[in-house]
Amino acid sequence: MPACTGFEWFYLLRRMVIAQAAIFLIVFCGPVLAAPYAGPLLDAHLHYNQEAWNGQSGPHSPTDVLGRMQRNGVRAIVSNSRPNDGTKLLASSSQTREAGVTVVPFIRLYRNRADYDNWFRDESIFDMVKDEFVRGTPSGPFRGIGEFHLYDSANANGAVAQKLMAFAEDNGLAILAHVDDVAIDPLMAHTGSRGQATRLIWAHTGIGGASVERVEALMARYPLLLGELSYRPGLTCTDATGATRLCPEWRALLLKYPTRFLIGSDTWVNQRWLYYDELMTGYRAWLGDLPPEVASNIAWNNGARLFGLPPAGK
Ligand SMILES: [Zn+2]
């Protein structure tokens, strides 16, 4: 072993001190968690359904839900509701502007629960969507269609599903779709660009748990496909200390496609409103584990780019 010079001894000693300090921290403090993401959030999957506010007020009045958004730093929402009145109320309320929340309104296909299972073949729903699109909201045009559900992927070829996809692309509307991975190709095939110009937000990025490889392949095939991450199976893992972190394969996918993912609350039942704080705190925790630029993309900029909102920090 060659002799060390004075400088090398100093360097070696310094490295030993750092290594011992690291061991001390791991043994006595556990792995150091990154600080939570602290910037603005865009909730890309929000429902303000009838039962949340009952037409006038209710368990979750506009004051209540806007308060939840405000205290969680949610500065914009993709809003849709059954029926569309809830979204129109939020979009037009002066309270929304005062709370500093921008509403990106989407047309919901459902007038009632029965429409969930039948919309893809019900011409009256296509007529309703066209009417809503022409009317817009009191504060501006609708920007998208959805959330719609396909519990059987074969229904992606239903007559109304086909027309709706073409209508969305022709009119510059984004889509929010709760479908499995098998339905993505047929839905995209119904558009003029065959999916190459279709802005499709994939709700939950496949709630059935399509593999990371499969999600990655669809991201590569469709340049404007975005994955919304509520309820996504396998997204987060618990580490040895009990802390919740991104699972390694998902972390790698988010880093590979940093401009293609979004966060959302999916307030599909009133109970989700009760957990709104926890949901957003949970997102902030794992976003903090990503490089800051990637975190602010997923939290805000990817949705902001999609709907022409200013980037974070501007
Ligand atoms: Zn939903």
PDB file of N, CA and C and ligand atoms in Angstrom, residues 45 47 147 149 204 266 268, ligand 1:
ATOM      1  N   HIS A  45     -58.425  15.609 -11.188  1.00  0.00           N
ATOM      2  CA  HIS A  45     -59.518  14.622 -11.189  1.00  0.00           C
ATOM      3  C   HIS A  45     -60.423  14.923 -10.002  1.00  0.00           C
ATOM      4  N   HIS A  47     -64.456  15.678  -8.629  1.00  0.00           N
ATOM      5  CA  HIS A  47     -65.913  15.659  -8.850  1.00  0.00           C
ATOM      6  C   HIS A  47     -66.581  16.522  -7.800  1.00  0.00           C
ATOM      7  N   GLU A 147     -65.233  12.695 -16.379  1.00  0.00           N
ATOM      8  CA  GLU A 147     -64.698  11.352 -16.454  1.00  0.00           C
ATOM      9  C   GLU A 147     -65.777  10.409 -16.981  1.00  0.00           C
ATOM     10  N   HIS A 149     -66.467   6.109 -17.735  1.00  0.00           N
ATOM     11  CA  HIS A 149     -65.991   4.776 -17.317  1.00  0.00           C
ATOM     12  C   HIS A 149     -66.296   3.748 -18.397  1.00  0.00           C
ATOM     13  N   HIS A 204     -56.410   7.326 -13.062  1.00  0.00           N
ATOM     14  CA  HIS A 204     -55.760   6.290 -12.233  1.00  0.00           C
ATOM     15  C   HIS A 204     -54.624   5.561 -12.971  1.00  0.00           C
ATOM     16  N   ASP A 266     -60.012  12.591  -7.027  1.00  0.00           N
ATOM     17  CA  ASP A 266     -61.147  11.714  -7.316  1.00  0.00           C
ATOM     18  C   ASP A 266     -62.157  11.707  -6.170  1.00  0.00           C
ATOM     19  N   TRP A 268     -65.152  11.112  -5.719  1.00  0.00           N
ATOM     20  CA  TRP A 268     -66.321  10.460  -6.341  1.00  0.00           C
ATOM     21  C   TRP A 268     -67.432  10.176  -5.350  1.00  0.00           C
TER      22      TRP A 268
HETATM   23 ZN    ZN B   1     -63.406   9.823 -10.757  1.00  0.00          ZN
END
